[in-house]
Short mmCIF file of C-alpha atoms in Angstrom, two decimals:
data_model
loop_
_atom_site.label_atom_id
_atom_site.label_comp_id
_atom_site.label_asym_id
_atom_site.label_seq_id
_atom_site.Cartn_x
_atom_site.Cartn_y
_atom_site.Cartn_z
CA MET M 1 200.50 221.93 117.82
CA ASN M 2 202.55 224.14 115.92
CA PRO M 3 203.01 223.93 112.28
CA ALA M 4 206.35 225.49 112.25
CA SER M 5 207.77 222.15 114.33
CA ARG M 6 208.11 218.68 113.36
CA PRO M 7 205.84 215.84 114.28
CA ARG M 8 207.43 212.92 116.06
CA LEU M 9 208.92 210.10 113.73
CA LEU M 10 207.82 206.35 114.57
CA THR M 11 209.43 202.91 112.83
CA SER M 12 206.91 200.36 112.35
CA SER M 13 208.67 198.73 115.40
CA SER M 14 206.10 197.40 118.04
CA PRO M 15 206.80 199.31 120.75
CA ASP M 16 206.47 202.63 118.37
CA LEU M 17 203.14 201.25 117.26
CA ALA M 18 202.21 200.96 120.60
CA SER M 19 202.90 204.74 120.90
CA ALA M 20 200.95 205.62 117.91
CA GLY M 21 198.28 203.55 119.43
CA GLU M 22 198.49 205.77 122.67
CA ILE M 23 198.47 208.88 120.95
CA LEU M 24 195.36 207.95 118.46
CA ARG M 25 193.41 206.90 121.57
CA SER M 26 194.20 209.98 123.37
CA GLY M 27 192.74 212.17 120.59
CA GLY M 28 195.85 212.71 118.64
CA LEU M 29 196.78 212.37 115.36
CA VAL M 30 199.41 209.93 113.42
CA ALA M 31 200.28 209.49 110.07
CA VAL M 32 200.32 206.10 108.81
CA PRO M 33 201.36 204.52 105.70
CA THR M 34 199.02 202.72 103.93
CA GLU M 35 198.88 200.62 100.36
CA THR M 36 197.31 203.76 98.66
CA VAL M 37 198.84 206.52 100.19
CA TYR M 38 199.89 208.46 103.78
CA GLY M 39 196.64 208.71 105.93
CA LEU M 40 195.94 211.50 108.34
CA ALA M 41 194.63 209.00 111.08
CA ALA M 42 192.22 209.76 114.32
CA ARG M 43 189.78 208.25 116.19
CA ALA M 44 186.42 208.36 114.22
CA ASP M 45 184.56 208.63 117.58
CA ARG M 46 185.23 211.75 119.08
CA ASP M 47 184.04 215.10 117.12
CA GLU M 48 187.11 216.98 118.44
CA SER M 49 189.74 214.38 116.95
CA VAL M 50 187.96 214.43 114.02
CA ALA M 51 187.59 218.19 113.78
CA ALA M 52 191.50 218.35 114.32
CA ILE M 53 192.11 216.37 111.27
CA TYR M 54 190.03 218.79 109.17
CA ALA M 55 191.92 221.82 110.89
CA ALA M 56 195.03 220.28 110.26
CA LYS M 57 194.36 219.72 106.59
CA GLY M 58 192.78 223.12 106.27
CA ARG M 59 189.96 220.62 104.62
CA PRO M 60 186.56 222.12 103.99
CA SER M 61 183.90 220.91 106.37
CA PHE M 62 181.94 219.65 103.44
CA ASN M 63 184.12 217.11 102.21
CA PRO M 64 183.45 213.54 104.17
CA LEU M 65 186.42 211.29 105.45
CA ILE M 66 187.02 207.77 104.99
CA VAL M 67 186.76 205.59 107.70
CA HIS M 68 188.91 202.46 108.42
CA VAL M 69 188.42 199.11 109.89
CA ALA M 70 189.72 195.90 110.93
CA ASP M 71 187.12 193.83 108.95
CA THR M 72 183.45 193.45 107.59
CA ASP M 73 182.24 192.60 111.16
CA ALA M 74 183.52 196.23 112.08
CA ALA M 75 181.97 197.50 108.91
CA GLU M 76 178.94 196.57 110.08
CA ALA M 77 178.86 198.20 113.45
CA ILE M 78 178.94 201.63 111.39
CA ALA M 79 177.01 200.53 108.15
CA HIS M 80 174.61 198.78 106.75
CA LEU M 81 176.08 196.17 104.00
CA ASP M 82 173.45 194.56 101.47
CA ALA M 83 174.43 191.56 99.52
CA ARG M 84 176.52 193.44 96.92
CA ALA M 85 178.33 195.20 99.56
CA LYS M 86 179.37 191.89 100.99
CA ALA M 87 180.61 190.47 97.42
CA LEU M 88 182.88 193.57 96.90
CA ALA M 89 184.12 192.71 100.46
CA GLU M 90 184.76 189.42 99.95
CA ALA M 91 186.86 190.52 96.73
CA PHE M 92 188.45 193.30 97.33
CA TRP M 93 189.16 193.81 101.41
CA PRO M 94 191.47 193.99 102.78
CA GLY M 95 192.58 196.34 99.72
CA PRO M 96 192.26 199.91 97.71
CA LEU M 97 188.34 199.71 97.59
CA THR M 98 186.33 202.24 99.59
CA MET M 99 182.48 201.79 99.74
CA VAL M 100 179.77 204.64 100.32
CA LEU M 101 177.27 202.67 102.31
CA PRO M 102 173.79 203.70 104.38
CA LEU M 103 175.07 205.13 108.07
CA ARG M 104 173.66 202.73 110.66
CA GLU M 105 171.56 204.79 113.36
CA GLY M 106 173.75 204.96 116.54
CA ALA M 107 177.12 204.27 114.58
CA PRO M 108 180.00 204.77 116.97
CA VAL M 109 181.34 207.78 114.61
CA ALA M 110 181.70 211.63 115.02
CA ALA M 111 178.89 213.91 112.38
CA ALA M 112 181.79 215.44 110.93
CA VAL M 113 182.90 212.33 109.65
CA THR M 114 180.33 211.99 107.42
CA ALA M 115 179.68 215.74 106.74
CA GLY M 116 176.04 215.55 107.56
CA LEU M 117 175.32 212.94 104.77
CA PRO M 118 173.16 210.03 105.32
CA THR M 119 175.92 207.69 104.20
CA VAL M 120 179.61 206.66 105.38
CA ALA M 121 182.41 205.90 103.47
CA LEU M 122 184.76 202.57 104.50
CA ARG M 123 187.50 200.47 103.72
CA CYS M 124 189.75 197.81 105.41
CA PRO M 125 193.05 198.80 104.21
CA ALA M 126 195.98 195.50 103.40
CA HIS M 127 198.76 197.67 104.62
CA ALA M 128 200.31 195.87 107.42
CA VAL M 129 201.01 199.06 109.38
CA MET M 130 197.79 200.61 109.59
CA ARG M 131 196.13 197.15 109.67
CA ALA M 132 198.30 196.75 113.13
CA VAL M 133 197.62 200.69 113.99
CA ILE M 134 193.81 199.56 113.80
CA ALA M 135 194.27 196.93 115.83
CA GLU M 136 196.35 198.74 118.45
CA THR M 137 193.85 201.16 118.92
CA GLY M 138 190.58 198.92 118.63
CA LEU M 139 189.12 202.04 117.50
CA PRO M 140 187.96 202.42 113.82
CA LEU M 141 190.23 205.77 111.97
CA ALA M 142 189.31 208.00 110.05
CA ALA M 143 191.98 209.18 107.65
CA PRO M 144 192.59 211.36 104.68
CA SER M 145 195.21 211.77 102.89
CA ALA M 146 198.35 213.20 105.15
CA ASN M 147 198.71 216.74 103.55
CA ALA M 148 197.41 220.06 103.33
CA SER M 149 193.79 219.73 101.59
CA GLY M 150 193.89 220.51 97.53
CA GLY M 151 197.79 219.59 97.63
CA VAL M 152 199.15 216.49 96.16
CA SER M 153 198.95 213.32 98.32
CA PRO M 154 202.29 211.78 100.31
CA THR M 155 203.36 208.26 99.35
CA SER M 156 206.54 209.08 101.59
CA ALA M 157 206.73 210.48 105.55
CA ALA M 158 208.99 212.89 103.93
CA HIS M 159 206.25 214.17 102.06
CA VAL M 160 203.73 214.33 105.55
CA VAL M 161 206.18 216.38 107.33
CA ALA M 162 206.51 218.74 104.52
CA SER M 163 203.37 219.54 103.91
CA LEU M 164 201.85 219.01 107.26
CA GLY M 165 204.98 219.76 109.71
CA GLY M 166 203.76 220.11 113.67
CA ARG M 167 199.87 219.70 112.56
CA VAL M 168 200.22 216.26 113.02
CA ASP M 169 201.63 214.39 116.16
CA ALA M 170 203.27 212.00 114.80
CA VAL M 171 204.24 209.99 111.55
CA ILE M 172 205.00 206.11 111.20
CA ASP M 173 207.63 205.86 108.47
CA GLY M 174 206.45 202.76 106.66
CA GLY M 175 208.71 203.20 103.48
CA PRO M 176 206.69 204.51 100.07
CA CYS M 177 203.51 203.64 99.31
CA GLU M 178 203.03 200.70 96.99
CA ALA M 179 200.05 201.68 94.82
CA GLY M 180 200.37 205.58 94.88
CA LEU M 181 196.90 206.53 94.42
CA GLU M 182 194.04 206.72 96.64
CA SER M 183 191.43 204.11 96.64
CA THR M 184 188.90 203.40 94.42
CA ILE M 185 185.24 204.72 96.15
CA VAL M 186 182.47 203.31 94.82
CA GLY M 187 178.52 204.07 95.58
CA LEU M 188 176.06 201.38 95.79
CA ARG M 189 172.59 202.81 94.98
CA GLU M 190 168.97 201.68 95.05
CA GLY M 191 167.87 199.30 92.58
CA GLY M 192 171.05 197.21 91.87
CA ARG M 193 172.80 200.82 90.57
CA TRP M 194 176.39 201.40 91.20
CA GLN M 195 178.94 204.32 90.39
CA VAL M 196 182.66 204.93 90.46
CA LEU M 197 182.98 208.42 92.58
CA ARG M 198 186.79 208.40 92.40
CA PRO M 199 188.83 206.05 90.40
CA GLY M 200 191.45 204.03 91.93
CA PRO M 201 193.80 200.83 91.67
CA ILE M 202 190.49 199.08 91.33
CA ALA M 203 188.90 199.74 88.06
CA ALA M 204 185.21 199.61 87.19
CA ASP M 205 185.37 196.95 84.60
CA THR M 206 187.19 194.63 87.71
CA LEU M 207 183.75 195.68 89.86
CA ALA M 208 181.73 195.28 87.36
CA GLN M 209 182.76 191.85 87.38
CA VAL M 210 181.61 191.28 90.84
CA LEU M 211 178.73 193.31 90.92
CA GLY M 212 176.75 191.56 87.18
CA CYS M 213 176.22 194.82 85.86
CA ALA M 214 178.26 198.52 84.46
CA PRO M 215 178.12 201.14 86.27
CA ASP M 216 175.72 204.01 86.11
CA PRO M 217 176.57 206.42 83.53
CA VAL M 218 175.12 209.25 85.45
CA ILE M 219 177.18 210.54 87.62
CA SER M 220 176.55 212.57 90.75
CA GLN M 221 177.63 215.90 91.12
CA ALA M 222 177.11 215.89 94.94
CA ILE M 223 180.26 215.68 96.93
CA GLU M 224 179.69 212.26 98.48
CA ALA M 225 183.55 211.53 98.87
CA PRO M 226 187.02 212.32 99.06
CA GLY M 227 188.62 213.21 95.65
CA GLN M 228 185.33 214.62 94.36
CA LEU M 229 186.30 218.49 94.01
CA ALA M 230 187.23 219.84 90.48
CA SER M 231 190.52 220.98 91.87
CA HIS M 232 192.28 218.85 93.91
CA TYR M 233 196.21 217.04 94.18
CA ALA M 234 197.62 220.28 92.90
CA PRO M 235 201.30 220.94 93.10
CA GLY M 236 200.96 224.75 93.25
CA LYS M 237 202.21 225.36 89.86
CA PRO M 238 200.53 225.28 86.67
CA VAL M 239 199.97 221.92 85.20
CA ARG M 240 200.00 221.12 81.33
CA LEU M 241 198.53 217.55 80.21
CA ASP M 242 199.45 215.62 76.98
CA ALA M 243 202.61 217.45 76.64
CA ASP M 244 205.10 215.36 74.40
CA ALA M 245 207.94 218.00 74.54
CA ALA M 246 208.47 220.47 77.65
CA GLU M 247 208.19 224.36 76.99
CA ALA M 248 211.44 226.19 78.29
CA ASP M 249 209.54 227.16 81.71
CA GLU M 250 208.75 223.65 82.17
CA PHE M 251 209.54 220.52 84.39
CA HIS M 252 208.38 217.74 82.25
CA ILE M 253 207.00 214.50 83.77
CA GLY M 254 207.70 211.76 81.05
CA PHE M 255 206.00 208.30 80.50
CA GLY M 256 207.01 205.75 78.23
CA PRO M 257 208.13 206.96 75.20
CA VAL M 258 208.75 210.55 76.29
CA ALA M 259 211.74 210.84 78.50
CA GLY M 260 210.77 214.10 80.39
CA ASP M 261 213.03 215.34 82.78
CA ALA M 262 211.86 212.46 85.05
CA SER M 263 209.46 209.29 84.45
CA LEU M 264 206.22 207.60 85.35
CA SER M 265 207.73 204.70 83.93
CA PRO M 266 209.98 204.33 80.93
CA THR M 267 208.80 201.15 80.17
CA GLY M 268 205.30 202.43 79.70
CA ASP M 269 204.07 200.41 83.38
CA LEU M 270 200.67 202.00 83.89
CA ASN M 271 201.20 200.39 87.64
CA GLU M 272 204.66 201.78 88.27
CA ALA M 273 203.24 205.18 86.76
CA ALA M 274 200.78 205.01 89.84
CA SER M 275 203.18 204.29 92.17
CA ARG M 276 205.35 206.97 91.53
CA LEU M 277 202.99 209.95 90.14
CA TYR M 278 202.74 212.04 93.39
CA ALA M 279 206.00 211.45 94.06
CA LEU M 280 207.25 212.90 90.74
CA LEU M 281 204.22 215.80 91.31
CA HIS M 282 206.27 216.78 94.49
CA GLN M 283 209.33 216.69 92.56
CA GLY M 284 208.34 219.10 90.07
CA ALA M 285 206.68 221.06 92.98
CA ALA M 286 210.08 221.90 94.26
CA ASP M 287 211.97 221.89 91.10
CA SER M 288 213.27 225.66 89.75
CA HIS M 289 211.19 225.67 86.57
CA PRO M 290 208.19 227.79 87.03
CA ARG M 291 205.09 225.06 85.33
CA ILE M 292 204.91 221.48 85.09
CA ALA M 293 204.26 219.50 81.58
CA ILE M 294 202.88 215.90 81.92
CA ALA M 295 203.60 213.25 79.24
CA PRO M 296 200.13 211.64 77.35
CA VAL M 297 199.13 208.81 80.08
CA PRO M 298 196.65 206.14 78.29
CA GLU M 299 192.84 205.78 79.67
CA THR M 300 193.19 202.11 79.73
CA GLY M 301 192.87 200.09 83.24
CA ILE M 302 194.52 202.27 86.10
CA GLY M 303 195.59 204.90 83.59
CA ALA M 304 192.12 206.07 84.23
CA ALA M 305 192.33 206.93 87.73
CA ILE M 306 195.71 208.60 87.00
CA ASN M 307 194.46 210.75 84.56
CA ASP M 308 191.69 211.55 86.75
CA ARG M 309 194.08 213.13 89.25
CA LEU M 310 196.13 214.41 86.51
CA ARG M 311 192.76 216.69 85.49
CA ARG M 312 192.11 217.89 88.81
CA ALA M 313 195.64 218.71 89.41
CA ALA M 314 195.81 220.91 86.26
CA ALA M 315 192.29 222.18 86.83
#
């Protein structure tokens, strides 16, 4: 693959989905829309296919990948699901929840997927196109965000092409992603303990209602799942947070009453803000101003996940 070239652009039609399945079964890379962001998919059971993901993204090999599966039965072929994991799957799968679970011995995943850890991150996506691609391949698919490592995640096919170019064999254009933020990642611990390893569309208090207890307040510093690096989602220029007004050299991303040059949500809708976050970071990166300023966003609900991404973008 040549980074300077363009990938093959596919639609969500049945013939194109069949083509995507063929590329993936043969070991290639296909960017696929999900309800969160576009994922860079490869078959999870082949070392060279997983290695191609790391190479295309420039991703550190110690940063594990999420494996996307069709359903709970497919998940159980890869990991051990206890009663808590099954309850979460019943409540939130298909959907934007990833669980870090004990890897099953002999599981059909390449060693690089887990970065050598005894656990594996699993998700059952809800997006119709991603589900169709999984069904077409009949395989679990490793699929981190389809962008260069550390950069702003893609919520459109154009973002993927701009970031990865010919490092990916094909891109399925399924339109803009609905949620706009990566999945919530939860780690289930022994003794009934659990942690949110990456905030996302499903809030911690919503998970607590299913799990029957609050998350462990002590957060592990080890890298167990994607999105835990201190610097991540970076637009390639300095980012200033909690900015009610912009300085002369800043592209200003507003929210609510702070209008800015472009707004996450003029009405202060946090779900709209989440869906527009990465698109506006891409817009700010392309703007002529050398810096980006972002208006304050409340920490409530999905605002916690938005601010998590913003802090890492500014790190």
